[in-house]
mmCIF file of C-alpha atoms in Angstrom:
data_model
loop_
_atom_site.group_PDB
_atom_site.id
_atom_site.type_symbol
_atom_site.label_atom_id
_atom_site.label_comp_id
_atom_site.label_asym_id
_atom_site.label_seq_id
_atom_site.Cartn_x
_atom_site.Cartn_y
_atom_site.Cartn_z
ATOM 1 C CA MET A 1 0.067 0.243 0.270
ATOM 2 C CA ASN A 2 2.988 2.388 0.905
ATOM 3 C CA ILE A 3 4.727 1.260 -2.969
ATOM 4 C CA VAL A 4 0.766 2.157 -4.620
ATOM 5 C CA ARG A 5 0.733 5.638 -1.806
ATOM 6 C CA SER A 6 4.762 6.291 -3.165
ATOM 7 C CA LEU A 7 4.127 5.725 -6.398
ATOM 8 C CA LEU A 8 0.943 8.144 -6.643
ATOM 9 C CA ALA A 9 2.522 10.931 -5.190
ATOM 10 C CA PHE A 10 5.371 10.919 -7.786
ATOM 11 C CA VAL A 11 2.850 10.376 -10.655
ATOM 12 C CA LEU A 12 1.166 13.125 -8.982
ATOM 13 C CA LEU A 13 4.695 15.918 -7.882
ATOM 14 C CA LEU A 14 5.466 14.306 -12.112
ATOM 15 C CA GLY A 15 2.216 16.540 -13.487
ATOM 16 C CA LEU A 16 2.339 19.290 -11.983
ATOM 17 C CA ALA A 17 6.188 20.009 -11.865
ATOM 18 C CA GLY A 18 4.809 19.239 -16.265
ATOM 19 C CA GLN A 19 2.225 22.124 -15.914
ATOM 20 C CA ALA A 20 4.793 25.206 -14.231
ATOM 21 C CA LEU A 21 7.258 24.011 -17.364
ATOM 22 C CA CYS A 22 4.027 24.288 -19.386
ATOM 23 C CA GLN A 23 3.962 27.719 -21.373
ATOM 24 C CA ASP A 24 0.291 30.104 -21.860
ATOM 25 C CA THR A 25 2.127 32.401 -23.555
ATOM 26 C CA PHE A 26 4.579 32.675 -27.497
ATOM 27 C CA PRO A 27 7.125 35.739 -27.313
ATOM 28 C CA VAL A 28 6.304 37.888 -30.624
ATOM 29 C CA VAL A 29 9.460 40.486 -30.277
ATOM 30 C CA VAL A 30 9.487 43.707 -31.841
ATOM 31 C CA ASN A 31 13.252 46.088 -31.823
ATOM 32 C CA GLY A 32 14.236 43.541 -29.556
ATOM 33 C CA LYS A 33 11.825 43.723 -26.934
ATOM 34 C CA THR A 34 9.383 40.161 -26.254
ATOM 35 C CA LEU A 35 5.751 41.097 -25.835
ATOM 36 C CA ASP A 36 4.663 37.571 -24.130
ATOM 37 C CA ILE A 37 1.578 37.107 -25.647
ATOM 38 C CA GLY A 38 -1.146 35.307 -24.374
ATOM 39 C CA ALA A 39 -4.896 34.617 -23.695
ATOM 40 C CA ALA A 40 -4.839 36.698 -20.963
ATOM 41 C CA SER A 41 -3.229 39.771 -22.584
ATOM 42 C CA ASN A 42 -5.414 42.835 -22.918
ATOM 43 C CA ARG A 43 -5.904 45.803 -25.184
ATOM 44 C CA THR A 44 -3.716 48.282 -22.198
ATOM 45 C CA SER A 45 -0.649 45.666 -21.492
ATOM 46 C CA LEU A 46 -0.481 45.836 -25.313
ATOM 47 C CA GLU A 47 -0.878 49.676 -25.688
ATOM 48 C CA ALA A 48 2.680 49.303 -22.752
ATOM 49 C CA ALA A 49 4.937 47.146 -23.978
ATOM 50 C CA LEU A 50 3.705 48.833 -28.217
ATOM 51 C CA THR A 51 4.479 51.452 -26.831
ATOM 52 C CA SER A 52 7.891 50.793 -24.887
ATOM 53 C CA ALA A 53 9.260 48.442 -28.041
ATOM 54 C CA LEU A 54 8.579 51.708 -30.446
ATOM 55 C CA PRO A 55 8.738 55.007 -28.782
ATOM 56 C CA SER A 56 9.190 56.703 -32.518
ATOM 57 C CA GLU A 57 6.477 55.341 -33.882
ATOM 58 C CA ALA A 58 2.495 56.558 -33.039
ATOM 59 C CA PRO A 59 -0.530 54.108 -34.179
ATOM 60 C CA SER A 60 -1.490 53.924 -37.478
ATOM 61 C CA LEU A 61 -5.233 52.829 -35.733
ATOM 62 C CA ALA A 62 -6.415 53.344 -32.966
ATOM 63 C CA ALA A 63 -10.316 51.489 -32.055
ATOM 64 C CA PRO A 64 -11.425 49.179 -29.177
ATOM 65 C CA GLU A 65 -11.326 46.775 -31.875
ATOM 66 C CA ARG A 66 -7.543 47.448 -33.386
ATOM 67 C CA LEU A 67 -4.299 49.029 -32.508
ATOM 68 C CA GLN A 68 -1.928 48.903 -35.839
ATOM 69 C CA TYR A 69 1.998 49.605 -36.277
ATOM 70 C CA ASP A 70 3.388 50.154 -39.598
ATOM 71 C CA PHE A 71 6.923 50.199 -38.853
ATOM 72 C CA GLN A 72 10.073 49.780 -41.038
ATOM 73 C CA ALA A 73 11.725 45.983 -38.269
ATOM 74 C CA VAL A 74 14.692 46.393 -40.648
ATOM 75 C CA PRO A 75 16.259 49.729 -42.541
ATOM 76 C CA ASP A 76 16.529 50.559 -45.790
ATOM 77 C CA GLN A 77 13.358 47.901 -45.832
ATOM 78 C CA GLY A 78 9.766 48.054 -46.256
ATOM 79 C CA PRO A 79 7.492 47.933 -43.199
ATOM 80 C CA VAL A 80 5.820 45.176 -41.505
ATOM 81 C CA THR A 81 2.205 46.156 -39.974
ATOM 82 C CA LEU A 82 0.886 44.545 -37.405
ATOM 83 C CA ALA A 83 -2.366 44.606 -36.966
ATOM 84 C CA PHE A 84 -3.946 43.722 -33.438
ATOM 85 C CA ASP A 85 -7.015 42.805 -32.556
ATOM 86 C CA PHE A 86 -9.562 42.997 -29.571
ATOM 87 C CA GLY A 87 -12.888 41.635 -28.157
ATOM 88 C CA PRO A 88 -15.099 43.378 -25.275
ATOM 89 C CA GLY A 89 -13.190 44.573 -22.855
ATOM 90 C CA GLY A 90 -9.832 44.634 -24.735
ATOM 91 C CA ARG A 91 -9.563 40.996 -24.212
ATOM 92 C CA PHE A 92 -7.096 39.950 -27.138
ATOM 93 C CA GLU A 93 -8.579 37.813 -29.792
ATOM 94 C CA GLY A 94 -5.403 38.253 -32.888
ATOM 95 C CA LEU A 95 -2.585 39.506 -34.529
ATOM 96 C CA THR A 96 -1.481 39.526 -37.778
ATOM 97 C CA ILE A 97 2.256 40.483 -39.110
ATOM 98 C CA ASP A 98 2.467 41.552 -42.107
ATOM 99 C CA ALA A 99 5.821 42.418 -44.826
ATOM 100 C CA TYR A 100 6.025 41.442 -48.538
ATOM 101 C CA LEU A 101 9.258 39.637 -47.730
ATOM 102 C CA LYS A 102 10.393 37.173 -45.166
ATOM 103 C CA GLU A 103 13.613 39.318 -44.806
ATOM 104 C CA GLN A 104 11.924 42.287 -44.447
ATOM 105 C CA ASN A 105 9.596 41.227 -40.959
ATOM 106 C CA PRO A 106 12.206 39.356 -38.703
ATOM 107 C CA VAL A 107 9.469 39.641 -36.095
ATOM 108 C CA ALA A 108 7.130 36.976 -37.987
ATOM 109 C CA ALA A 109 10.100 34.792 -38.431
ATOM 110 C CA GLY A 110 11.506 34.665 -35.395
ATOM 111 C CA LEU A 111 7.843 33.584 -33.529
ATOM 112 C CA ALA A 112 7.728 30.753 -36.691
ATOM 113 C CA ALA A 113 11.242 29.181 -35.942
ATOM 114 C CA TRP A 114 10.400 29.331 -32.075
ATOM 115 C CA LEU A 115 6.320 27.873 -32.731
ATOM 116 C CA GLY A 116 9.015 25.348 -34.797
ATOM 117 C CA ALA A 117 10.736 24.872 -31.528
ATOM 118 C CA LYS A 118 8.018 24.492 -29.438
ATOM 119 C CA ALA A 119 4.991 23.390 -31.432
ATOM 120 C CA GLY A 120 6.504 21.159 -33.948
ATOM 121 C CA LYS A 121 6.955 21.276 -37.535
ATOM 122 C CA GLY A 122 3.364 22.719 -38.241
ATOM 123 C CA VAL A 123 0.472 21.080 -39.800
ATOM 124 C CA LYS A 124 1.002 22.472 -44.184
ATOM 125 C CA LYS A 125 -1.811 23.597 -45.515
ATOM 126 C CA GLY A 126 -1.341 23.817 -49.373
ATOM 127 C CA HIS A 127 2.164 26.294 -48.738
ATOM 128 C CA ASP A 128 0.973 27.815 -45.864
ATOM 129 C CA THR A 129 1.993 26.040 -42.218
ATOM 130 C CA LEU A 130 -0.249 25.990 -39.002
ATOM 131 C CA TRP A 131 0.805 25.443 -35.752
ATOM 132 C CA THR A 132 -2.047 25.478 -32.656
ATOM 133 C CA TYR A 133 -0.298 26.358 -28.984
ATOM 134 C CA ALA A 134 -1.184 28.032 -25.717
ATOM 135 C CA GLY A 135 -5.107 28.456 -26.431
ATOM 136 C CA PHE A 136 -4.040 30.120 -30.493
ATOM 137 C CA GLU A 137 -3.855 29.231 -33.821
ATOM 138 C CA PHE A 138 -0.953 30.681 -35.908
ATOM 139 C CA LEU A 139 -1.004 30.592 -39.332
ATOM 140 C CA LEU A 140 2.365 30.950 -41.196
ATOM 141 C CA THR A 141 1.766 32.075 -45.317
ATOM 142 C CA GLU A 142 4.364 32.767 -47.707
ATOM 143 C CA THR A 143 3.849 33.565 -51.219
ATOM 144 C CA LYS A 144 6.827 34.228 -53.027
ATOM 145 C CA ASP A 145 7.320 36.290 -56.819
ATOM 146 C CA ALA A 146 4.434 37.330 -57.110
ATOM 147 C CA GLY A 147 4.457 40.360 -57.484
ATOM 148 C CA GLU A 148 3.129 43.291 -55.488
ATOM 149 C CA ASP A 149 0.930 40.218 -54.391
ATOM 150 C CA SER A 150 4.354 38.249 -52.221
ATOM 151 C CA MET A 151 3.280 38.295 -48.381
ATOM 152 C CA TYR A 152 5.123 36.912 -45.331
ATOM 153 C CA SER A 153 2.812 36.644 -42.945
ATOM 154 C CA MET A 154 1.708 36.129 -39.598
ATOM 155 C CA ALA A 155 -1.828 35.123 -38.231
ATOM 156 C CA VAL A 156 -2.864 34.258 -34.713
ATOM 157 C CA THR A 157 -6.850 33.623 -33.739
ATOM 158 C CA ARG A 158 -7.916 32.833 -30.436
ATOM 159 C CA LYS A 159 -8.966 29.612 -30.730
ATOM 160 C CA ALA A 160 -12.450 29.368 -29.064
ATOM 161 C CA PRO A 161 -12.808 28.668 -25.573
#
């Protein structure tokens, strides 16, 4: 009986340690500053983090349901668009990280690399890659050699509760 109790306690401790190691956030690196974003994120916290990461940038759109920044992440390259979407009460619902080329978009490329390390290869959907992590879906889209329609984009969407 003591062996069973000891084994049960050991399994319980392993489960608790595993839960402590599970992350419920994902990193978005903007100008060298890491924004840890997750289900508990809201407009107030993200707006403060973005103001710190992009001190010389003003939002190109600031509406209750969307906060958008267009900025140059790499010198002499095109802009990156960060579009944060919010639901009732300012709850974080999703994010689009968009640029024409991967070289212009280290924000999406960094998140894709992090997801590959933490969540595996993802699922191919045509030319796109889909990951699920921390209650969100991440869709990486890369369209090359399409002229003005070229894009390197990561769409992050909260999964239904």
